[in-house]
Amino acid sequence: METFFLSHGSPRLLIKEMQVRRFLESWKSKVFPEAPKAILLISAHWETEVPVVNYIDGPNDTIHDFTGFPKHLYELQYPAPGAPELAKRVKELLRNGGFDSAEEDRTRGLDHGAWVPLMLMYPEANIPVCQLSVQTSKDGTHHYNMGKALAPLKEEGVLIIGSGSATHNLMKQGPDDAPAPSWAVDFDNWLTESLLNGRHEDVNHYDEKGPSAKIAHPEPEHFYPLHVALGAAGENAKAELIHHSWGSSSISYSSYKFKAA
């Protein structure tokens, strides 16, 4: 099974007409028509010191971890079932893969990095979902190796999705109709070229190799989900750009599919 990295955008995705919204709404019809047994989603919005997976027996709570949006967005619910057996398997694979400190959280639900795109992709909320955290004190290689440890899940009917953003500097946003600044375009183009040409090590060391990397990602949490999805696909995985658009001038919604060679 393929793995994916999705640039998830803000909750306004649910109320504003955008190209990326249409892409996510077409997920089952055009991108991934098969029904997964469960979804493992690595979200930029869950940061921990060690890898943590949420273990929920019953429906996931919906976390409204954002401010300044219309009231009705805070009333939305995405009660997808938890995936406790998958959570146990994730913890087992991570520990077997050298991540001895991997833990589980039995209270945390789904943050907006998970439920906002999933609400468009799987609006029925009937597929079990669990989340895996990122570690901002670690590097891209750490997260790539997390993905490698989780690779067996692909053959067990689990859809692995990294949810973040190809570029993410909230201090440099602009109007949606403003042209993307050169630093964002340069980094976005470099990322796509690197992935399509199999330069995984360059992507793992994006902060050194990528043009304007520190502007495109002043903090790494929105990029690390890509490394997990890429690592889970395999060392010789082939990448495909499955969506590209811009929002808020500088936010790239580039999204990718990774498939084992």
PDB file of C-alpha atoms in Angstrom:
ATOM      1  CA  MET A   1       0.000   0.000   0.000  1.00  0.00           C
ATOM      2  CA  GLU A   2       1.165   3.533  -0.727  1.00  0.00           C
ATOM      3  CA  THR A   3       1.869   6.127   1.964  1.00  0.00           C
ATOM      4  CA  PHE A   4       0.983   9.814   1.693  1.00  0.00           C
ATOM      5  CA  PHE A   5       1.993  13.270   2.833  1.00  0.00           C
ATOM      6  CA  LEU A   6      -0.803  15.840   2.798  1.00  0.00           C
ATOM      7  CA  SER A   7      -0.511  19.581   3.324  1.00  0.00           C
ATOM      8  CA  HIS A   8      -3.588  19.983   5.483  1.00  0.00           C
ATOM      9  CA  GLY A   9      -4.177  23.731   5.713  1.00  0.00           C
ATOM     10  CA  SER A  10      -6.140  25.512   8.405  1.00  0.00           C
ATOM     11  CA  PRO A  11      -9.746  24.808   9.519  1.00  0.00           C
ATOM     12  CA  ARG A  12     -10.919  27.426   6.993  1.00  0.00           C
ATOM     13  CA  LEU A  13     -10.516  24.611   4.482  1.00  0.00           C
ATOM     14  CA  LEU A  14     -13.965  23.467   5.615  1.00  0.00           C
ATOM     15  CA  ILE A  15     -15.707  26.759   4.828  1.00  0.00           C
ATOM     16  CA  LYS A  16     -13.742  28.286   1.944  1.00  0.00           C
ATOM     17  CA  GLU A  17     -13.644  27.253  -1.702  1.00  0.00           C
ATOM     18  CA  MET A  18     -10.029  26.241  -2.359  1.00  0.00           C
ATOM     19  CA  GLN A  19      -8.241  23.957  -4.796  1.00  0.00           C
ATOM     20  CA  VAL A  20      -6.864  21.851  -1.960  1.00  0.00           C
ATOM     21  CA  ARG A  21     -10.376  21.350  -0.608  1.00  0.00           C
ATOM     22  CA  ARG A  22     -11.532  19.946  -3.953  1.00  0.00           C
ATOM     23  CA  PHE A  23      -8.485  17.670  -3.988  1.00  0.00           C
ATOM     24  CA  LEU A  24      -9.291  16.241  -0.549  1.00  0.00           C
ATOM     25  CA  GLU A  25     -12.973  15.846  -1.416  1.00  0.00           C
ATOM     26  CA  SER A  26     -11.960  13.768  -4.454  1.00  0.00           C
ATOM     27  CA  TRP A  27      -9.768  11.465  -2.350  1.00  0.00           C
ATOM     28  CA  LYS A  28     -11.864   8.305  -2.586  1.00  0.00           C
ATOM     29  CA  SER A  29     -12.908   8.789  -6.205  1.00  0.00           C
ATOM     30  CA  LYS A  30      -9.580   9.848  -7.717  1.00  0.00           C
ATOM     31  CA  VAL A  31      -6.670   9.286  -5.344  1.00  0.00           C
ATOM     32  CA  PHE A  32      -7.220   6.273  -3.109  1.00  0.00           C
ATOM     33  CA  PRO A  33     -10.388   4.324  -3.899  1.00  0.00           C
ATOM     34  CA  GLU A  34      -9.698   1.274  -1.739  1.00  0.00           C
ATOM     35  CA  ALA A  35     -11.030   1.262   1.814  1.00  0.00           C
ATOM     36  CA  PRO A  36      -8.251   0.937   4.415  1.00  0.00           C
ATOM     37  CA  LYS A  37      -8.642  -1.231   7.482  1.00  0.00           C
ATOM     38  CA  ALA A  38      -7.479   1.698   9.618  1.00  0.00           C
ATOM     39  CA  ILE A  39      -5.607   4.996   9.318  1.00  0.00           C
ATOM     40  CA  LEU A  40      -2.405   5.967  11.106  1.00  0.00           C
ATOM     41  CA  LEU A  41      -2.068   9.720  10.895  1.00  0.00           C
ATOM     42  CA  ILE A  42       1.091  11.580  11.887  1.00  0.00           C
ATOM     43  CA  SER A  43       0.002  15.122  12.721  1.00  0.00           C
ATOM     44  CA  ALA A  44       2.077  18.285  12.934  1.00  0.00           C
ATOM     45  CA  HIS A  45      -0.127  19.398  15.806  1.00  0.00           C
ATOM     46  CA  TRP A  46       0.943  16.795  18.336  1.00  0.00           C
ATOM     47  CA  GLU A  47       4.442  17.434  19.675  1.00  0.00           C
ATOM     48  CA  THR A  48       5.967  15.205  22.365  1.00  0.00           C
ATOM     49  CA  GLU A  49       9.431  14.407  23.696  1.00  0.00           C
ATOM     50  CA  VAL A  50       9.124  10.726  22.674  1.00  0.00           C
ATOM     51  CA  PRO A  51       6.910   8.987  20.090  1.00  0.00           C
ATOM     52  CA  VAL A  52       3.364   8.663  21.436  1.00  0.00           C
ATOM     53  CA  VAL A  53       0.372   6.990  19.798  1.00  0.00           C
ATOM     54  CA  ASN A  54      -3.198   7.572  20.935  1.00  0.00           C
ATOM     55  CA  TYR A  55      -4.923   4.422  22.176  1.00  0.00           C
ATOM     56  CA  ILE A  56      -8.674   5.032  22.087  1.00  0.00           C
ATOM     57  CA  ASP A  57     -11.261   2.300  22.586  1.00  0.00           C
ATOM     58  CA  GLY A  58     -14.411   3.989  21.309  1.00  0.00           C
ATOM     59  CA  PRO A  59     -14.943   7.169  19.280  1.00  0.00           C
ATOM     60  CA  ASN A  60     -12.135   9.711  19.104  1.00  0.00           C
ATOM     61  CA  ASP A  61     -12.740  13.099  20.675  1.00  0.00           C
ATOM     62  CA  THR A  62     -12.480  16.096  18.337  1.00  0.00           C
ATOM     63  CA  ILE A  63      -9.849  18.597  19.503  1.00  0.00           C
ATOM     64  CA  HIS A  64     -10.514  22.203  18.443  1.00  0.00           C
ATOM     65  CA  ASP A  65      -6.914  23.351  18.790  1.00  0.00           C
ATOM     66  CA  PHE A  66      -7.204  26.707  17.011  1.00  0.00           C
ATOM     67  CA  THR A  67      -8.358  30.254  17.734  1.00  0.00           C
ATOM     68  CA  GLY A  68      -9.946  33.101  15.829  1.00  0.00           C
ATOM     69  CA  PHE A  69     -12.241  31.112  13.546  1.00  0.00           C
ATOM     70  CA  PRO A  70     -16.051  31.253  13.118  1.00  0.00           C
ATOM     71  CA  LYS A  71     -18.017  29.771  16.010  1.00  0.00           C
ATOM     72  CA  HIS A  72     -19.552  26.911  14.066  1.00  0.00           C
ATOM     73  CA  LEU A  73     -16.123  25.416  13.357  1.00  0.00           C
ATOM     74  CA  TYR A  74     -15.792  24.781  17.095  1.00  0.00           C
ATOM     75  CA  GLU A  75     -19.022  22.808  17.026  1.00  0.00           C
ATOM     76  CA  LEU A  76     -17.900  20.353  14.371  1.00  0.00           C
ATOM     77  CA  GLN A  77     -17.267  16.786  15.471  1.00  0.00           C
ATOM     78  CA  TYR A  78     -15.399  13.953  13.767  1.00  0.00           C
ATOM     79  CA  PRO A  79     -16.122  10.894  15.933  1.00  0.00           C
ATOM     80  CA  ALA A  80     -14.085   8.360  13.989  1.00  0.00           C
ATOM     81  CA  PRO A  81     -13.549   5.134  15.938  1.00  0.00           C
ATOM     82  CA  GLY A  82     -10.271   4.735  17.723  1.00  0.00           C
ATOM     83  CA  ALA A  83      -7.921   1.947  16.639  1.00  0.00           C
ATOM     84  CA  PRO A  84      -6.618   0.357  19.860  1.00  0.00           C
ATOM     85  CA  GLU A  85      -5.196  -2.738  18.155  1.00  0.00           C
ATOM     86  CA  LEU A  86      -3.356  -0.550  15.671  1.00  0.00           C
ATOM     87  CA  ALA A  87      -2.077   1.628  18.515  1.00  0.00           C
ATOM     88  CA  LYS A  88      -0.613  -1.453  20.219  1.00  0.00           C
ATOM     89  CA  ARG A  89       0.963  -2.529  16.938  1.00  0.00           C
ATOM     90  CA  VAL A  90       2.472   0.916  16.349  1.00  0.00           C
ATOM     91  CA  LYS A  91       4.013   0.924  19.814  1.00  0.00           C
ATOM     92  CA  GLU A  92       5.349  -2.594  19.284  1.00  0.00           C
ATOM     93  CA  LEU A  93       6.902  -1.773  15.900  1.00  0.00           C
ATOM     94  CA  LEU A  94       8.493   1.418  17.168  1.00  0.00           C
ATOM     95  CA  ARG A  95      10.022  -0.310  20.166  1.00  0.00           C
ATOM     96  CA  ASN A  96      11.271  -3.171  18.001  1.00  0.00           C
ATOM     97  CA  GLY A  97      12.734  -0.563  15.664  1.00  0.00           C
ATOM     98  CA  GLY A  98      14.865   1.043  18.362  1.00  0.00           C
ATOM     99  CA  PHE A  99      12.405   3.619  19.697  1.00  0.00           C
ATOM    100  CA  ASP A 100      12.406   2.113  23.167  1.00  0.00           C
ATOM    101  CA  SER A 101      10.658   5.072  24.761  1.00  0.00           C
ATOM    102  CA  ALA A 102       7.558   4.913  22.523  1.00  0.00           C
ATOM    103  CA  GLU A 103       4.409   5.311  24.598  1.00  0.00           C
ATOM    104  CA  GLU A 104       0.627   5.443  24.288  1.00  0.00           C
ATOM    105  CA  ASP A 105      -1.901   8.073  25.348  1.00  0.00           C
ATOM    106  CA  ARG A 106      -5.347   6.788  26.308  1.00  0.00           C
ATOM    107  CA  THR A 107      -7.108  10.167  26.472  1.00  0.00           C
ATOM    108  CA  ARG A 108      -6.064  12.267  23.474  1.00  0.00           C
ATOM    109  CA  GLY A 109      -8.435  12.529  20.509  1.00  0.00           C
ATOM    110  CA  LEU A 110      -7.836  13.897  17.005  1.00  0.00           C
ATOM    111  CA  ASP A 111      -6.419  17.395  16.505  1.00  0.00           C
ATOM    112  CA  HIS A 112      -7.247  19.546  13.496  1.00  0.00           C
ATOM    113  CA  GLY A 113      -4.228  18.254  11.584  1.00  0.00           C
ATOM    114  CA  ALA A 114      -6.122  14.968  11.510  1.00  0.00           C
ATOM    115  CA  TRP A 115      -9.838  15.651  11.521  1.00  0.00           C
ATOM    116  CA  VAL A 116      -9.945  18.624   9.147  1.00  0.00           C
ATOM    117  CA  PRO A 117      -8.524  16.729   6.146  1.00  0.00           C
ATOM    118  CA  LEU A 118     -10.240  13.483   7.161  1.00  0.00           C
ATOM    119  CA  MET A 119     -13.617  15.232   7.315  1.00  0.00           C
ATOM    120  CA  LEU A 120     -13.221  16.017   3.623  1.00  0.00           C
ATOM    121  CA  MET A 121     -11.636  12.685   2.661  1.00  0.00           C
ATOM    122  CA  TYR A 122     -13.797  10.323   4.734  1.00  0.00           C
ATOM    123  CA  PRO A 123     -16.843  12.360   5.805  1.00  0.00           C
ATOM    124  CA  GLU A 124     -18.637   9.272   7.128  1.00  0.00           C
ATOM    125  CA  ALA A 125     -16.044   9.070   9.960  1.00  0.00           C
ATOM    126  CA  ASN A 126     -16.364   5.282   9.887  1.00  0.00           C
ATOM    127  CA  ILE A 127     -12.717   4.231   9.487  1.00  0.00           C
ATOM    128  CA  PRO A 128     -10.701   3.659  12.710  1.00  0.00           C
ATOM    129  CA  VAL A 129      -8.024   6.309  13.206  1.00  0.00           C
ATOM    130  CA  CYS A 130      -5.093   6.702  15.519  1.00  0.00           C
ATOM    131  CA  GLN A 131      -2.524   9.479  15.683  1.00  0.00           C
ATOM    132  CA  LEU A 132       1.222   9.462  16.154  1.00  0.00           C
ATOM    133  CA  SER A 133       3.137  12.451  17.508  1.00  0.00           C
ATOM    134  CA  VAL A 134       6.269  14.225  16.240  1.00  0.00           C
ATOM    135  CA  GLN A 135       9.356  15.179  18.219  1.00  0.00           C
ATOM    136  CA  THR A 136      10.557  18.695  17.480  1.00  0.00           C
ATOM    137  CA  SER A 137      13.723  18.138  19.526  1.00  0.00           C
ATOM    138  CA  LYS A 138      14.789  15.502  16.971  1.00  0.00           C
ATOM    139  CA  ASP A 139      15.672  15.732  13.269  1.00  0.00           C
ATOM    140  CA  GLY A 140      14.366  14.546   9.928  1.00  0.00           C
ATOM    141  CA  THR A 141      16.367  11.319  10.053  1.00  0.00           C
ATOM    142  CA  HIS A 142      14.765  10.406  13.389  1.00  0.00           C
ATOM    143  CA  HIS A 143      11.316  10.698  11.818  1.00  0.00           C
ATOM    144  CA  TYR A 144      12.367   8.894   8.629  1.00  0.00           C
ATOM    145  CA  ASN A 145      13.556   5.997  10.796  1.00  0.00           C
ATOM    146  CA  MET A 146      10.247   6.040  12.663  1.00  0.00           C
ATOM    147  CA  GLY A 147       8.591   5.541   9.312  1.00  0.00           C
ATOM    148  CA  LYS A 148      10.922   2.660   8.424  1.00  0.00           C
ATOM    149  CA  ALA A 149       9.950   0.929  11.667  1.00  0.00           C
ATOM    150  CA  LEU A 150       6.266   1.300  10.769  1.00  0.00           C
ATOM    151  CA  ALA A 151       6.599   0.002   7.198  1.00  0.00           C
ATOM    152  CA  PRO A 152       5.006  -3.428   7.926  1.00  0.00           C
ATOM    153  CA  LEU A 153       1.690  -1.674   8.546  1.00  0.00           C
ATOM    154  CA  LYS A 154       1.320  -1.081   4.812  1.00  0.00           C
ATOM    155  CA  GLU A 155       0.864  -4.817   4.286  1.00  0.00           C
ATOM    156  CA  GLU A 156      -1.646  -4.993   7.130  1.00  0.00           C
ATOM    157  CA  GLY A 157      -4.267  -2.778   5.513  1.00  0.00           C
ATOM    158  CA  VAL A 158      -3.231   0.420   7.298  1.00  0.00           C
ATOM    159  CA  LEU A 159      -3.175   3.723   5.442  1.00  0.00           C
ATOM    160  CA  ILE A 160      -0.244   5.833   6.673  1.00  0.00           C
ATOM    161  CA  ILE A 161      -0.689   9.582   6.233  1.00  0.00           C
ATOM    162  CA  GLY A 162       1.660  12.368   7.274  1.00  0.00           C
ATOM    163  CA  SER A 163      -0.289  15.602   7.746  1.00  0.00           C
ATOM    164  CA  GLY A 164       1.669  18.839   7.760  1.00  0.00           C
ATOM    165  CA  SER A 165       2.595  21.505   5.218  1.00  0.00           C
ATOM    166  CA  ALA A 166       5.154  21.767   2.432  1.00  0.00           C
ATOM    167  CA  THR A 167       5.869  25.335   3.555  1.00  0.00           C
ATOM    168  CA  HIS A 168       4.721  26.794   6.854  1.00  0.00           C
ATOM    169  CA  ASN A 169       5.652  30.274   8.025  1.00  0.00           C
ATOM    170  CA  LEU A 170       2.589  31.917   9.562  1.00  0.00           C
ATOM    171  CA  MET A 171       4.448  35.197   9.997  1.00  0.00           C
ATOM    172  CA  LYS A 172       4.805  35.556   6.237  1.00  0.00           C
ATOM    173  CA  GLN A 173       1.260  34.828   5.104  1.00  0.00           C
ATOM    174  CA  GLY A 174      -0.532  37.110   2.684  1.00  0.00           C
ATOM    175  CA  PRO A 175      -3.752  37.272   0.669  1.00  0.00           C
ATOM    176  CA  ASP A 176      -4.763  34.126  -1.180  1.00  0.00           C
ATOM    177  CA  ASP A 177      -4.548  35.888  -4.523  1.00  0.00           C
ATOM    178  CA  ALA A 178      -1.055  37.296  -3.927  1.00  0.00           C
ATOM    179  CA  PRO A 179       1.773  35.578  -5.809  1.00  0.00           C
ATOM    180  CA  ALA A 180       3.873  33.152  -3.796  1.00  0.00           C
ATOM    181  CA  PRO A 181       7.143  34.727  -2.618  1.00  0.00           C
ATOM    182  CA  SER A 182      10.376  33.481  -4.155  1.00  0.00           C
ATOM    183  CA  TRP A 183      11.618  31.801  -0.967  1.00  0.00           C
ATOM    184  CA  ALA A 184       8.451  29.663  -0.803  1.00  0.00           C
ATOM    185  CA  VAL A 185       8.563  28.791  -4.509  1.00  0.00           C
ATOM    186  CA  ASP A 186      12.257  27.882  -4.295  1.00  0.00           C
ATOM    187  CA  PHE A 187      11.775  25.567  -1.333  1.00  0.00           C
ATOM    188  CA  ASP A 188       8.630  24.003  -2.766  1.00  0.00           C
ATOM    189  CA  ASN A 189      10.309  23.325  -6.108  1.00  0.00           C
ATOM    190  CA  TRP A 190      13.384  21.900  -4.377  1.00  0.00           C
ATOM    191  CA  LEU A 191      11.228  19.590  -2.298  1.00  0.00           C
ATOM    192  CA  THR A 192       9.324  18.212  -5.281  1.00  0.00           C
ATOM    193  CA  GLU A 193      12.474  17.780  -7.357  1.00  0.00           C
ATOM    194  CA  SER A 194      14.281  16.051  -4.490  1.00  0.00           C
ATOM    195  CA  LEU A 195      11.427  13.660  -3.809  1.00  0.00           C
ATOM    196  CA  LEU A 196      10.796  12.804  -7.454  1.00  0.00           C
ATOM    197  CA  ASN A 197      14.494  12.092  -7.958  1.00  0.00           C
ATOM    198  CA  GLY A 198      14.798   9.909  -4.872  1.00  0.00           C
ATOM    199  CA  ARG A 199      17.103  12.196  -2.914  1.00  0.00           C
ATOM    200  CA  HIS A 200      15.785  11.061   0.451  1.00  0.00           C
ATOM    201  CA  GLU A 201      18.918  11.998   2.353  1.00  0.00           C
ATOM    202  CA  ASP A 202      18.683  15.560   1.066  1.00  0.00           C
ATOM    203  CA  VAL A 203      15.087  15.709   2.279  1.00  0.00           C
ATOM    204  CA  ASN A 204      16.109  14.274   5.655  1.00  0.00           C
ATOM    205  CA  HIS A 205      18.648  17.093   5.920  1.00  0.00           C
ATOM    206  CA  TYR A 206      16.330  19.704   4.433  1.00  0.00           C
ATOM    207  CA  ASP A 207      17.484  22.327   6.939  1.00  0.00           C
ATOM    208  CA  GLU A 208      20.952  22.185   5.359  1.00  0.00           C
ATOM    209  CA  LYS A 209      20.100  21.261   1.764  1.00  0.00           C
ATOM    210  CA  GLY A 210      16.866  23.115   1.065  1.00  0.00           C
ATOM    211  CA  PRO A 211      16.913  26.721  -0.218  1.00  0.00           C
ATOM    212  CA  SER A 212      15.434  29.169   2.305  1.00  0.00           C
ATOM    213  CA  ALA A 213      14.620  26.216   4.565  1.00  0.00           C
ATOM    214  CA  LYS A 214      14.651  28.286   7.744  1.00  0.00           C
ATOM    215  CA  ILE A 215      12.138  30.702   6.236  1.00  0.00           C
ATOM    216  CA  ALA A 216       9.939  27.973   4.773  1.00  0.00           C
ATOM    217  CA  HIS A 217       9.968  26.091   8.088  1.00  0.00           C
ATOM    218  CA  PRO A 218      11.099  28.273  11.013  1.00  0.00           C
ATOM    219  CA  GLU A 219       9.945  25.346  13.176  1.00  0.00           C
ATOM    220  CA  PRO A 220      10.039  21.739  11.960  1.00  0.00           C
ATOM    221  CA  GLU A 221       6.743  20.258  13.189  1.00  0.00           C
ATOM    222  CA  HIS A 222       4.851  20.719   9.905  1.00  0.00           C
ATOM    223  CA  PHE A 223       7.611  19.020   7.913  1.00  0.00           C
ATOM    224  CA  TYR A 224       8.384  15.976  10.055  1.00  0.00           C
ATOM    225  CA  PRO A 225       5.181  14.096   9.124  1.00  0.00           C
ATOM    226  CA  LEU A 226       6.564  13.941   5.570  1.00  0.00           C
ATOM    227  CA  HIS A 227       9.670  12.140   6.805  1.00  0.00           C
ATOM    228  CA  VAL A 228       7.592   9.493   8.586  1.00  0.00           C
ATOM    229  CA  ALA A 229       5.453   8.825   5.505  1.00  0.00           C
ATOM    230  CA  LEU A 230       8.535   8.728   3.274  1.00  0.00           C
ATOM    231  CA  GLY A 231      10.398   6.339   5.576  1.00  0.00           C
ATOM    232  CA  ALA A 232       7.402   4.029   5.796  1.00  0.00           C
ATOM    233  CA  ALA A 233       7.312   3.733   2.009  1.00  0.00           C
ATOM    234  CA  GLY A 234      10.808   2.220   1.809  1.00  0.00           C
ATOM    235  CA  GLU A 235      14.336   3.270   0.888  1.00  0.00           C
ATOM    236  CA  ASN A 236      13.769   3.118  -2.876  1.00  0.00           C
ATOM    237  CA  ALA A 237      10.240   4.493  -2.808  1.00  0.00           C
ATOM    238  CA  LYS A 238       9.022   6.480  -5.776  1.00  0.00           C
ATOM    239  CA  ALA A 239       7.326   9.807  -5.110  1.00  0.00           C
ATOM    240  CA  GLU A 240       4.500  11.385  -7.047  1.00  0.00           C
ATOM    241  CA  LEU A 241       3.192  14.932  -6.678  1.00  0.00           C
ATOM    242  CA  ILE A 242      -0.569  14.432  -6.362  1.00  0.00           C
ATOM    243  CA  HIS A 243      -1.611  18.009  -5.624  1.00  0.00           C
ATOM    244  CA  HIS A 244      -0.133  21.484  -5.847  1.00  0.00           C
ATOM    245  CA  SER A 245      -1.692  24.825  -4.994  1.00  0.00           C
ATOM    246  CA  TRP A 246      -1.052  27.851  -2.798  1.00  0.00           C
ATOM    247  CA  GLY A 247      -2.941  29.566  -0.014  1.00  0.00           C
ATOM    248  CA  SER A 248      -2.309  32.701   2.024  1.00  0.00           C
ATOM    249  CA  SER A 249       0.319  33.557  -0.598  1.00  0.00           C
ATOM    250  CA  SER A 250       3.158  31.536   0.982  1.00  0.00           C
ATOM    251  CA  ILE A 251       1.541  28.288   2.192  1.00  0.00           C
ATOM    252  CA  SER A 252       2.199  25.458  -0.250  1.00  0.00           C
ATOM    253  CA  TYR A 253      -0.339  22.652  -0.330  1.00  0.00           C
ATOM    254  CA  SER A 254       1.975  20.302  -2.217  1.00  0.00           C
ATOM    255  CA  SER A 255       1.000  16.726  -1.383  1.00  0.00           C
ATOM    256  CA  TYR A 256       2.715  13.482  -2.317  1.00  0.00           C
ATOM    257  CA  LYS A 257       2.192   9.762  -2.753  1.00  0.00           C
ATOM    258  CA  PHE A 258       5.050   7.412  -1.920  1.00  0.00           C
ATOM    259  CA  LYS A 259       5.118   3.909  -3.362  1.00  0.00           C
ATOM    260  CA  ALA A 260       7.662   1.151  -2.875  1.00  0.00           C
ATOM    261  CA  ALA A 261       9.759   0.547  -5.986  1.00  0.00           C
TER     262      ALA A 261
END
